[in-house]
């Protein structure tokens, strides 16, 4: 377990005043069909230009006081992977930054919230994967927030109440059992034993504390049949799922999150499922914007999602991998394919009185 130092606080960046619709982007997806998450999304019949997939720059990472083995990254097929616990995580290091940025828009919890669990004034929060640690620290200034990841890719300017630790969530935790909230987002292919991870979450929460899992289903869906098994996008997911199972790290646990949390002993379990479109095909303007970010993350992340699983696990030649990915990119850019992801937000509470205390 290695601590990553930080500098002075980073204040929340205000939303631009010249873009009144921007504020709605973070909440309209979750407001859309909250009571009926399976209702069809309406497609726009006019031509749209969604070629702009820029999703911003990233702050430089801190390297102070970190031992060399943490920074001696693994290089494979022209990509850089985490050095710490080398080979255990299938996404390239740089893509975790892209996912973190896109998640600010795509995983901003149901109804525009950072999370759905009914926590009020947490004193201590753990974010596994550091997708939301800075936002938690800004939202709860009096709380102590810890974010863990396999690489020190976080910004150097962060709130004073957050600290980042280079750590493997699958190893034994050295934390005290005093967290009010533990948050886990999109750790597909990163966790081999999700049951054990949730056991550790349960053990390290205070009685009455909450855990929340947020993840999307691996296979996109459509309401109008515009995505079929003949498409490269569909076949790509077939191969991803096969490879991730062979590697012992299933690419998505979203459909079974509720069962996993139940099996870990949590109470008051709830799950909400929402749709996030891929591309700018929806009729609603706000969903177009959300779809643009979804597509941007996918286009930039195709190599990251695929190279290790296809080349390392399925033993494909790189030329074959890149040929498939080129076809997948064409599908992602095709406005006639009205695909979306189902995002699952699942949370549960540790009993106020555990079985060992009764």
PDB file of C-alpha atoms in Angstrom, residues 25-290:
ATOM      1  CA  UNK A  25     -26.485  16.758 -19.001  1.00  0.00           C
ATOM      2  CA  UNK A  26     -25.568  15.348 -15.602  1.00  0.00           C
ATOM      3  CA  UNK A  27     -29.122  14.739 -14.525  1.00  0.00           C
ATOM      4  CA  UNK A  28     -31.424  14.312 -17.523  1.00  0.00           C
ATOM      5  CA  UNK A  29     -30.322  10.772 -18.393  1.00  0.00           C
ATOM      6  CA  UNK A  30     -31.207   9.653 -14.907  1.00  0.00           C
ATOM      7  CA  UNK A  31     -34.492  11.531 -14.929  1.00  0.00           C
ATOM      8  CA  UNK A  32     -35.430   9.920 -18.226  1.00  0.00           C
ATOM      9  CA  UNK A  33     -37.821   7.015 -17.666  1.00  0.00           C
ATOM     10  CA  UNK A  34     -36.822   6.560 -14.007  1.00  0.00           C
ATOM     11  CA  UNK A  35     -40.021   4.666 -13.271  1.00  0.00           C
ATOM     12  CA  UNK A  36     -39.865   2.688 -16.549  1.00  0.00           C
ATOM     13  CA  UNK A  37     -36.183   2.096 -17.416  1.00  0.00           C
ATOM     14  CA  UNK A  38     -37.089  -0.330 -20.215  1.00  0.00           C
ATOM     15  CA  UNK A  39     -39.149   2.192 -22.216  1.00  0.00           C
ATOM     16  CA  UNK A  40     -37.769   2.742 -25.759  1.00  0.00           C
ATOM     17  CA  UNK A  41     -35.515   5.714 -26.485  1.00  0.00           C
ATOM     18  CA  UNK A  42     -36.766   7.858 -29.366  1.00  0.00           C
ATOM     19  CA  UNK A  43     -34.359   8.214 -32.294  1.00  0.00           C
ATOM     20  CA  UNK A  44     -33.754  11.435 -34.212  1.00  0.00           C
ATOM     21  CA  UNK A  45     -34.705  11.116 -37.877  1.00  0.00           C
ATOM     22  CA  UNK A  46     -32.529  14.026 -39.017  1.00  0.00           C
ATOM     23  CA  UNK A  47     -28.847  13.794 -39.900  1.00  0.00           C
ATOM     24  CA  UNK A  48     -26.495  14.831 -37.133  1.00  0.00           C
ATOM     25  CA  UNK A  49     -22.767  15.485 -36.996  1.00  0.00           C
ATOM     26  CA  UNK A  50     -21.199  13.822 -33.985  1.00  0.00           C
ATOM     27  CA  UNK A  51     -17.622  13.699 -35.205  1.00  0.00           C
ATOM     28  CA  UNK A  52     -16.328  15.768 -32.288  1.00  0.00           C
ATOM     29  CA  UNK A  53     -15.186  13.190 -29.761  1.00  0.00           C
ATOM     30  CA  UNK A  54     -12.685  15.301 -27.832  1.00  0.00           C
ATOM     31  CA  UNK A  55     -13.071  14.721 -24.135  1.00  0.00           C
ATOM     32  CA  UNK A  56     -10.450  16.956 -22.633  1.00  0.00           C
ATOM     33  CA  UNK A  57      -6.951  16.896 -21.273  1.00  0.00           C
ATOM     34  CA  UNK A  58      -5.600  15.356 -18.107  1.00  0.00           C
ATOM     35  CA  UNK A  59      -3.455  16.746 -15.338  1.00  0.00           C
ATOM     36  CA  UNK A  60       0.030  15.344 -14.941  1.00  0.00           C
ATOM     37  CA  UNK A  61       0.476  12.599 -12.409  1.00  0.00           C
ATOM     38  CA  UNK A  62       2.423  12.768  -9.176  1.00  0.00           C
ATOM     39  CA  UNK A  63       5.615  10.732  -8.966  1.00  0.00           C
ATOM     40  CA  UNK A  64       6.912  12.022  -5.635  1.00  0.00           C
ATOM     41  CA  UNK A  65       8.035   9.438  -3.073  1.00  0.00           C
ATOM     42  CA  UNK A  66       6.825   6.512  -5.192  1.00  0.00           C
ATOM     43  CA  UNK A  67       9.151   3.504  -5.536  1.00  0.00           C
ATOM     44  CA  UNK A  68      10.423   2.699  -9.018  1.00  0.00           C
ATOM     45  CA  UNK A  69       8.564  -0.605  -9.344  1.00  0.00           C
ATOM     46  CA  UNK A  70       5.226   1.258  -9.217  1.00  0.00           C
ATOM     47  CA  UNK A  71       6.309   3.491 -12.097  1.00  0.00           C
ATOM     48  CA  UNK A  72       8.039   0.790 -14.144  1.00  0.00           C
ATOM     49  CA  UNK A  73       4.972   0.264 -16.293  1.00  0.00           C
ATOM     50  CA  UNK A  74       4.414  -2.819 -18.415  1.00  0.00           C
ATOM     51  CA  UNK A  75       4.588  -2.195 -22.182  1.00  0.00           C
ATOM     52  CA  UNK A  76       2.800  -4.589 -24.490  1.00  0.00           C
ATOM     53  CA  UNK A  77       1.540  -4.251 -28.093  1.00  0.00           C
ATOM     54  CA  UNK A  78       2.415  -0.563 -28.096  1.00  0.00           C
ATOM     55  CA  UNK A  79       0.347   0.164 -24.976  1.00  0.00           C
ATOM     56  CA  UNK A  80       1.209   0.862 -21.328  1.00  0.00           C
ATOM     57  CA  UNK A  81      -0.261  -1.216 -18.480  1.00  0.00           C
ATOM     58  CA  UNK A  82      -0.128  -0.881 -14.701  1.00  0.00           C
ATOM     59  CA  UNK A  83       3.175  -1.883 -13.112  1.00  0.00           C
ATOM     60  CA  UNK A  84       1.773  -2.629  -9.664  1.00  0.00           C
ATOM     61  CA  UNK A  85       0.377  -6.193  -9.614  1.00  0.00           C
ATOM     62  CA  UNK A  86       1.487  -6.425 -13.229  1.00  0.00           C
ATOM     63  CA  UNK A  87      -0.758  -8.474 -15.509  1.00  0.00           C
ATOM     64  CA  UNK A  88      -3.779  -8.499 -13.224  1.00  0.00           C
ATOM     65  CA  UNK A  89      -5.641  -5.632 -14.917  1.00  0.00           C
ATOM     66  CA  UNK A  90      -6.540  -5.812 -18.598  1.00  0.00           C
ATOM     67  CA  UNK A  91      -7.078  -2.092 -19.345  1.00  0.00           C
ATOM     68  CA  UNK A  92      -4.180   0.102 -20.398  1.00  0.00           C
ATOM     69  CA  UNK A  93      -3.098   2.718 -17.876  1.00  0.00           C
ATOM     70  CA  UNK A  94      -3.975   5.774 -19.979  1.00  0.00           C
ATOM     71  CA  UNK A  95      -7.519   4.554 -20.650  1.00  0.00           C
ATOM     72  CA  UNK A  96      -8.382   4.682 -16.973  1.00  0.00           C
ATOM     73  CA  UNK A  97      -8.002   8.468 -17.276  1.00  0.00           C
ATOM     74  CA  UNK A  98     -10.397   8.544 -20.231  1.00  0.00           C
ATOM     75  CA  UNK A  99     -12.931   6.437 -18.358  1.00  0.00           C
ATOM     76  CA  UNK A 100     -12.651   8.666 -15.281  1.00  0.00           C
ATOM     77  CA  UNK A 101     -13.366  11.785 -17.344  1.00  0.00           C
ATOM     78  CA  UNK A 102     -16.251  10.199 -19.233  1.00  0.00           C
ATOM     79  CA  UNK A 103     -17.696   8.846 -16.003  1.00  0.00           C
ATOM     80  CA  UNK A 104     -18.265  12.377 -14.756  1.00  0.00           C
ATOM     81  CA  UNK A 105     -21.002  12.562 -17.378  1.00  0.00           C
ATOM     82  CA  UNK A 106     -22.080   8.951 -17.829  1.00  0.00           C
ATOM     83  CA  UNK A 107     -22.096   7.601 -14.280  1.00  0.00           C
ATOM     84  CA  UNK A 108     -23.302  10.636 -12.367  1.00  0.00           C
ATOM     85  CA  UNK A 109     -25.726   8.363 -10.471  1.00  0.00           C
ATOM     86  CA  UNK A 110     -29.480   8.256 -10.803  1.00  0.00           C
ATOM     87  CA  UNK A 111     -31.361  11.555 -10.776  1.00  0.00           C
ATOM     88  CA  UNK A 112     -28.184  13.573 -11.311  1.00  0.00           C
ATOM     89  CA  UNK A 113     -26.493  12.330  -8.142  1.00  0.00           C
ATOM     90  CA  UNK A 114     -22.961  11.086  -7.606  1.00  0.00           C
ATOM     91  CA  UNK A 115     -24.407   8.024  -5.869  1.00  0.00           C
ATOM     92  CA  UNK A 116     -27.834   6.660  -4.944  1.00  0.00           C
ATOM     93  CA  UNK A 117     -27.201   5.212  -1.486  1.00  0.00           C
ATOM     94  CA  UNK A 118     -29.012   7.316   1.159  1.00  0.00           C
ATOM     95  CA  UNK A 119     -25.930   8.564   2.993  1.00  0.00           C
ATOM     96  CA  UNK A 120     -26.121  12.010   4.572  1.00  0.00           C
ATOM     97  CA  UNK A 121     -22.944  13.196   6.330  1.00  0.00           C
ATOM     98  CA  UNK A 122     -20.290  10.491   5.945  1.00  0.00           C
ATOM     99  CA  UNK A 123     -17.134  10.857   7.990  1.00  0.00           C
ATOM    100  CA  UNK A 124     -15.028   8.390   6.019  1.00  0.00           C
ATOM    101  CA  UNK A 125     -15.407   7.279   2.389  1.00  0.00           C
ATOM    102  CA  UNK A 126     -13.487   4.722   0.306  1.00  0.00           C
ATOM    103  CA  UNK A 127     -13.539   4.908  -3.497  1.00  0.00           C
ATOM    104  CA  UNK A 128     -12.123   1.776  -5.154  1.00  0.00           C
ATOM    105  CA  UNK A 129     -10.715   2.638  -8.569  1.00  0.00           C
ATOM    106  CA  UNK A 130     -10.663   6.400  -7.793  1.00  0.00           C
ATOM    107  CA  UNK A 131     -13.408   7.210 -10.252  1.00  0.00           C
ATOM    108  CA  UNK A 132     -15.125   9.613  -7.881  1.00  0.00           C
ATOM    109  CA  UNK A 133     -12.808  10.339  -4.929  1.00  0.00           C
ATOM    110  CA  UNK A 134     -12.238  13.999  -5.814  1.00  0.00           C
ATOM    111  CA  UNK A 135     -15.946  14.609  -6.356  1.00  0.00           C
ATOM    112  CA  UNK A 136     -16.767  12.975  -3.029  1.00  0.00           C
ATOM    113  CA  UNK A 137     -14.178  15.148  -1.305  1.00  0.00           C
ATOM    114  CA  UNK A 138     -15.644  18.289  -2.845  1.00  0.00           C
ATOM    115  CA  UNK A 139     -19.184  17.267  -1.949  1.00  0.00           C
ATOM    116  CA  UNK A 140     -18.383  16.241   1.640  1.00  0.00           C
ATOM    117  CA  UNK A 141     -15.746  18.683   2.826  1.00  0.00           C
ATOM    118  CA  UNK A 142     -15.815  17.369   6.402  1.00  0.00           C
ATOM    119  CA  UNK A 143     -15.272  13.751   5.329  1.00  0.00           C
ATOM    120  CA  UNK A 144     -12.000  11.896   4.935  1.00  0.00           C
ATOM    121  CA  UNK A 145     -11.915  10.343   1.454  1.00  0.00           C
ATOM    122  CA  UNK A 146      -9.517   7.624   0.310  1.00  0.00           C
ATOM    123  CA  UNK A 147      -9.150   6.575  -3.324  1.00  0.00           C
ATOM    124  CA  UNK A 148      -7.274   3.423  -4.344  1.00  0.00           C
ATOM    125  CA  UNK A 149      -5.911   2.444  -7.753  1.00  0.00           C
ATOM    126  CA  UNK A 150      -3.109   0.380  -9.277  1.00  0.00           C
ATOM    127  CA  UNK A 151      -1.317   3.445 -10.710  1.00  0.00           C
ATOM    128  CA  UNK A 152      -0.803   7.039  -9.522  1.00  0.00           C
ATOM    129  CA  UNK A 153      -2.751   8.644 -12.397  1.00  0.00           C
ATOM    130  CA  UNK A 154      -4.711  11.158 -10.330  1.00  0.00           C
ATOM    131  CA  UNK A 155      -4.206  14.945 -10.503  1.00  0.00           C
ATOM    132  CA  UNK A 156      -1.633  16.497  -8.177  1.00  0.00           C
ATOM    133  CA  UNK A 157      -3.966  19.359  -7.165  1.00  0.00           C
ATOM    134  CA  UNK A 158      -6.741  17.816  -5.095  1.00  0.00           C
ATOM    135  CA  UNK A 159      -8.923  18.701  -2.092  1.00  0.00           C
ATOM    136  CA  UNK A 160      -7.153  18.506   1.258  1.00  0.00           C
ATOM    137  CA  UNK A 161      -9.573  15.873   2.550  1.00  0.00           C
ATOM    138  CA  UNK A 162      -8.703  13.257  -0.098  1.00  0.00           C
ATOM    139  CA  UNK A 163      -5.707  10.941  -0.322  1.00  0.00           C
ATOM    140  CA  UNK A 164      -4.811   8.442  -3.007  1.00  0.00           C
ATOM    141  CA  UNK A 165      -3.226   5.076  -2.345  1.00  0.00           C
ATOM    142  CA  UNK A 166      -1.620   2.734  -4.874  1.00  0.00           C
ATOM    143  CA  UNK A 167      -3.128  -0.554  -3.802  1.00  0.00           C
ATOM    144  CA  UNK A 168      -4.711  -3.735  -5.104  1.00  0.00           C
ATOM    145  CA  UNK A 169      -8.323  -4.008  -3.974  1.00  0.00           C
ATOM    146  CA  UNK A 170      -8.074  -7.802  -4.157  1.00  0.00           C
ATOM    147  CA  UNK A 171      -5.298  -7.951  -1.580  1.00  0.00           C
ATOM    148  CA  UNK A 172      -6.019  -7.941   2.156  1.00  0.00           C
ATOM    149  CA  UNK A 173      -7.086  -4.447   3.209  1.00  0.00           C
ATOM    150  CA  UNK A 174      -5.084  -2.681   5.903  1.00  0.00           C
ATOM    151  CA  UNK A 175      -7.800  -0.103   6.599  1.00  0.00           C
ATOM    152  CA  UNK A 176      -9.622   0.236   9.880  1.00  0.00           C
ATOM    153  CA  UNK A 177     -13.250  -0.977   9.758  1.00  0.00           C
ATOM    154  CA  UNK A 178     -14.708   2.499  10.054  1.00  0.00           C
ATOM    155  CA  UNK A 179     -15.979   3.529   6.615  1.00  0.00           C
ATOM    156  CA  UNK A 180     -19.437   5.045   6.243  1.00  0.00           C
ATOM    157  CA  UNK A 181     -19.531   4.480   2.495  1.00  0.00           C
ATOM    158  CA  UNK A 182     -17.584   2.361  -0.016  1.00  0.00           C
ATOM    159  CA  UNK A 183     -18.005   3.081  -3.717  1.00  0.00           C
ATOM    160  CA  UNK A 184     -17.036   0.719  -6.573  1.00  0.00           C
ATOM    161  CA  UNK A 185     -17.432   1.671 -10.232  1.00  0.00           C
ATOM    162  CA  UNK A 186     -16.688  -0.160 -13.505  1.00  0.00           C
ATOM    163  CA  UNK A 187     -14.056  -2.609 -12.347  1.00  0.00           C
ATOM    164  CA  UNK A 188     -14.846  -5.115 -15.086  1.00  0.00           C
ATOM    165  CA  UNK A 189     -11.844  -7.412 -15.817  1.00  0.00           C
ATOM    166  CA  UNK A 190     -10.127  -5.859 -12.799  1.00  0.00           C
ATOM    167  CA  UNK A 191     -11.556  -8.097 -10.075  1.00  0.00           C
ATOM    168  CA  UNK A 192     -11.204 -11.871 -10.105  1.00  0.00           C
ATOM    169  CA  UNK A 193     -13.224 -12.578  -6.946  1.00  0.00           C
ATOM    170  CA  UNK A 194     -16.051 -10.092  -6.522  1.00  0.00           C
ATOM    171  CA  UNK A 195     -17.519 -12.066  -3.636  1.00  0.00           C
ATOM    172  CA  UNK A 196     -14.323 -11.604  -1.638  1.00  0.00           C
ATOM    173  CA  UNK A 197     -14.178  -7.903  -2.508  1.00  0.00           C
ATOM    174  CA  UNK A 198     -17.677  -7.442  -1.117  1.00  0.00           C
ATOM    175  CA  UNK A 199     -16.747  -9.442   1.977  1.00  0.00           C
ATOM    176  CA  UNK A 200     -13.966  -6.936   2.579  1.00  0.00           C
ATOM    177  CA  UNK A 201     -16.377  -4.055   1.957  1.00  0.00           C
ATOM    178  CA  UNK A 202     -18.733  -5.544   4.544  1.00  0.00           C
ATOM    179  CA  UNK A 203     -15.923  -6.071   7.047  1.00  0.00           C
ATOM    180  CA  UNK A 204     -14.569  -2.526   6.734  1.00  0.00           C
ATOM    181  CA  UNK A 205     -17.883  -0.668   6.915  1.00  0.00           C
ATOM    182  CA  UNK A 206     -19.309   0.631  10.157  1.00  0.00           C
ATOM    183  CA  UNK A 207     -22.617  -0.945  11.193  1.00  0.00           C
ATOM    184  CA  UNK A 208     -25.205   0.951   9.151  1.00  0.00           C
ATOM    185  CA  UNK A 209     -22.641   1.875   6.459  1.00  0.00           C
ATOM    186  CA  UNK A 210     -23.387   1.556   2.742  1.00  0.00           C
ATOM    187  CA  UNK A 211     -21.724   0.014  -0.302  1.00  0.00           C
ATOM    188  CA  UNK A 212     -22.619   0.931  -3.888  1.00  0.00           C
ATOM    189  CA  UNK A 213     -21.660  -0.756  -7.156  1.00  0.00           C
ATOM    190  CA  UNK A 214     -22.022   1.046 -10.494  1.00  0.00           C
ATOM    191  CA  UNK A 215     -21.387  -0.772 -13.746  1.00  0.00           C
ATOM    192  CA  UNK A 216     -22.754  -1.142 -17.259  1.00  0.00           C
ATOM    193  CA  UNK A 217     -23.714  -4.303 -19.076  1.00  0.00           C
ATOM    194  CA  UNK A 218     -21.035  -5.418 -21.520  1.00  0.00           C
ATOM    195  CA  UNK A 219     -23.393  -5.917 -24.464  1.00  0.00           C
ATOM    196  CA  UNK A 220     -25.218  -2.892 -25.898  1.00  0.00           C
ATOM    197  CA  UNK A 221     -28.978  -3.129 -26.394  1.00  0.00           C
ATOM    198  CA  UNK A 222     -31.433  -1.657 -28.870  1.00  0.00           C
ATOM    199  CA  UNK A 223     -35.167  -1.093 -28.768  1.00  0.00           C
ATOM    200  CA  UNK A 224     -35.667  -1.289 -32.529  1.00  0.00           C
ATOM    201  CA  UNK A 225     -33.439  -4.210 -33.519  1.00  0.00           C
ATOM    202  CA  UNK A 226     -30.927  -1.969 -35.293  1.00  0.00           C
ATOM    203  CA  UNK A 227     -28.027  -3.827 -33.628  1.00  0.00           C
ATOM    204  CA  UNK A 228     -27.871  -7.525 -34.531  1.00  0.00           C
ATOM    205  CA  UNK A 229     -25.517 -10.484 -34.162  1.00  0.00           C
ATOM    206  CA  UNK A 230     -24.237  -9.737 -37.682  1.00  0.00           C
ATOM    207  CA  UNK A 231     -22.654  -6.460 -36.577  1.00  0.00           C
ATOM    208  CA  UNK A 232     -18.975  -6.258 -35.658  1.00  0.00           C
ATOM    209  CA  UNK A 233     -19.937  -4.508 -32.405  1.00  0.00           C
ATOM    210  CA  UNK A 234     -21.946  -7.551 -31.336  1.00  0.00           C
ATOM    211  CA  UNK A 235     -19.194  -9.987 -32.333  1.00  0.00           C
ATOM    212  CA  UNK A 236     -16.615  -7.874 -30.494  1.00  0.00           C
ATOM    213  CA  UNK A 237     -18.567  -8.250 -27.257  1.00  0.00           C
ATOM    214  CA  UNK A 238     -18.858 -12.005 -27.858  1.00  0.00           C
ATOM    215  CA  UNK A 239     -15.072 -12.269 -28.001  1.00  0.00           C
ATOM    216  CA  UNK A 240     -14.585  -9.916 -25.042  1.00  0.00           C
ATOM    217  CA  UNK A 241     -16.876 -11.982 -22.855  1.00  0.00           C
ATOM    218  CA  UNK A 242     -15.213 -15.227 -23.912  1.00  0.00           C
ATOM    219  CA  UNK A 243     -11.730 -13.863 -23.218  1.00  0.00           C
ATOM    220  CA  UNK A 244     -12.616 -12.293 -19.891  1.00  0.00           C
ATOM    221  CA  UNK A 245     -14.148 -15.558 -18.675  1.00  0.00           C
ATOM    222  CA  UNK A 246     -11.027 -17.460 -19.766  1.00  0.00           C
ATOM    223  CA  UNK A 247      -8.921 -14.922 -17.875  1.00  0.00           C
ATOM    224  CA  UNK A 248     -11.062 -15.393 -14.767  1.00  0.00           C
ATOM    225  CA  UNK A 249     -12.102 -11.724 -14.777  1.00  0.00           C
ATOM    226  CA  UNK A 250     -15.585 -11.310 -16.212  1.00  0.00           C
ATOM    227  CA  UNK A 251     -15.851  -8.063 -18.106  1.00  0.00           C
ATOM    228  CA  UNK A 252     -19.111  -6.957 -16.502  1.00  0.00           C
ATOM    229  CA  UNK A 253     -20.864  -7.935 -13.288  1.00  0.00           C
ATOM    230  CA  UNK A 254     -23.714  -5.458 -13.745  1.00  0.00           C
ATOM    231  CA  UNK A 255     -26.506  -8.038 -14.201  1.00  0.00           C
ATOM    232  CA  UNK A 256     -25.520  -9.913 -11.007  1.00  0.00           C
ATOM    233  CA  UNK A 257     -24.614  -6.989  -8.748  1.00  0.00           C
ATOM    234  CA  UNK A 258     -27.787  -7.314  -6.712  1.00  0.00           C
ATOM    235  CA  UNK A 259     -27.201 -11.030  -6.100  1.00  0.00           C
ATOM    236  CA  UNK A 260     -23.600 -10.383  -5.088  1.00  0.00           C
ATOM    237  CA  UNK A 261     -24.513  -7.690  -2.575  1.00  0.00           C
ATOM    238  CA  UNK A 262     -27.278  -9.872  -1.179  1.00  0.00           C
ATOM    239  CA  UNK A 263     -24.896 -12.806  -0.792  1.00  0.00           C
ATOM    240  CA  UNK A 264     -22.421 -10.625   1.104  1.00  0.00           C
ATOM    241  CA  UNK A 265     -24.978 -10.068   3.869  1.00  0.00           C
ATOM    242  CA  UNK A 266     -26.145  -6.520   3.181  1.00  0.00           C
ATOM    243  CA  UNK A 267     -29.682  -5.326   3.898  1.00  0.00           C
ATOM    244  CA  UNK A 268     -31.976  -2.704   2.346  1.00  0.00           C
ATOM    245  CA  UNK A 269     -30.661  -3.533  -1.122  1.00  0.00           C
ATOM    246  CA  UNK A 270     -31.949  -1.522  -4.058  1.00  0.00           C
ATOM    247  CA  UNK A 271     -31.046  -1.425  -7.734  1.00  0.00           C
ATOM    248  CA  UNK A 272     -31.907   1.059 -10.464  1.00  0.00           C
ATOM    249  CA  UNK A 273     -31.156   0.511 -14.156  1.00  0.00           C
ATOM    250  CA  UNK A 274     -30.796   3.352 -16.659  1.00  0.00           C
ATOM    251  CA  UNK A 275     -30.050   3.693 -20.349  1.00  0.00           C
ATOM    252  CA  UNK A 276     -27.160   5.645 -21.807  1.00  0.00           C
ATOM    253  CA  UNK A 277     -27.120   5.947 -25.618  1.00  0.00           C
ATOM    254  CA  UNK A 278     -24.067   5.374 -27.798  1.00  0.00           C
ATOM    255  CA  UNK A 279     -23.792   8.244 -30.243  1.00  0.00           C
ATOM    256  CA  UNK A 280     -26.027  11.200 -31.053  1.00  0.00           C
ATOM    257  CA  UNK A 281     -28.944   9.277 -32.516  1.00  0.00           C
ATOM    258  CA  UNK A 282     -31.518  10.026 -29.731  1.00  0.00           C
ATOM    259  CA  UNK A 283     -34.155  12.624 -30.483  1.00  0.00           C
ATOM    260  CA  UNK A 284     -33.664  14.488 -27.212  1.00  0.00           C
ATOM    261  CA  UNK A 285     -30.871  17.060 -27.246  1.00  0.00           C
ATOM    262  CA  UNK A 286     -29.625  16.222 -23.763  1.00  0.00           C
ATOM    263  CA  UNK A 287     -29.376  12.515 -24.583  1.00  0.00           C
ATOM    264  CA  UNK A 288     -27.461  13.378 -27.752  1.00  0.00           C
ATOM    265  CA  UNK A 289     -24.825  15.044 -25.599  1.00  0.00           C
ATOM    266  CA  UNK A 290     -24.619  12.091 -23.245  1.00  0.00           C
TER     267      UNK A 290
END
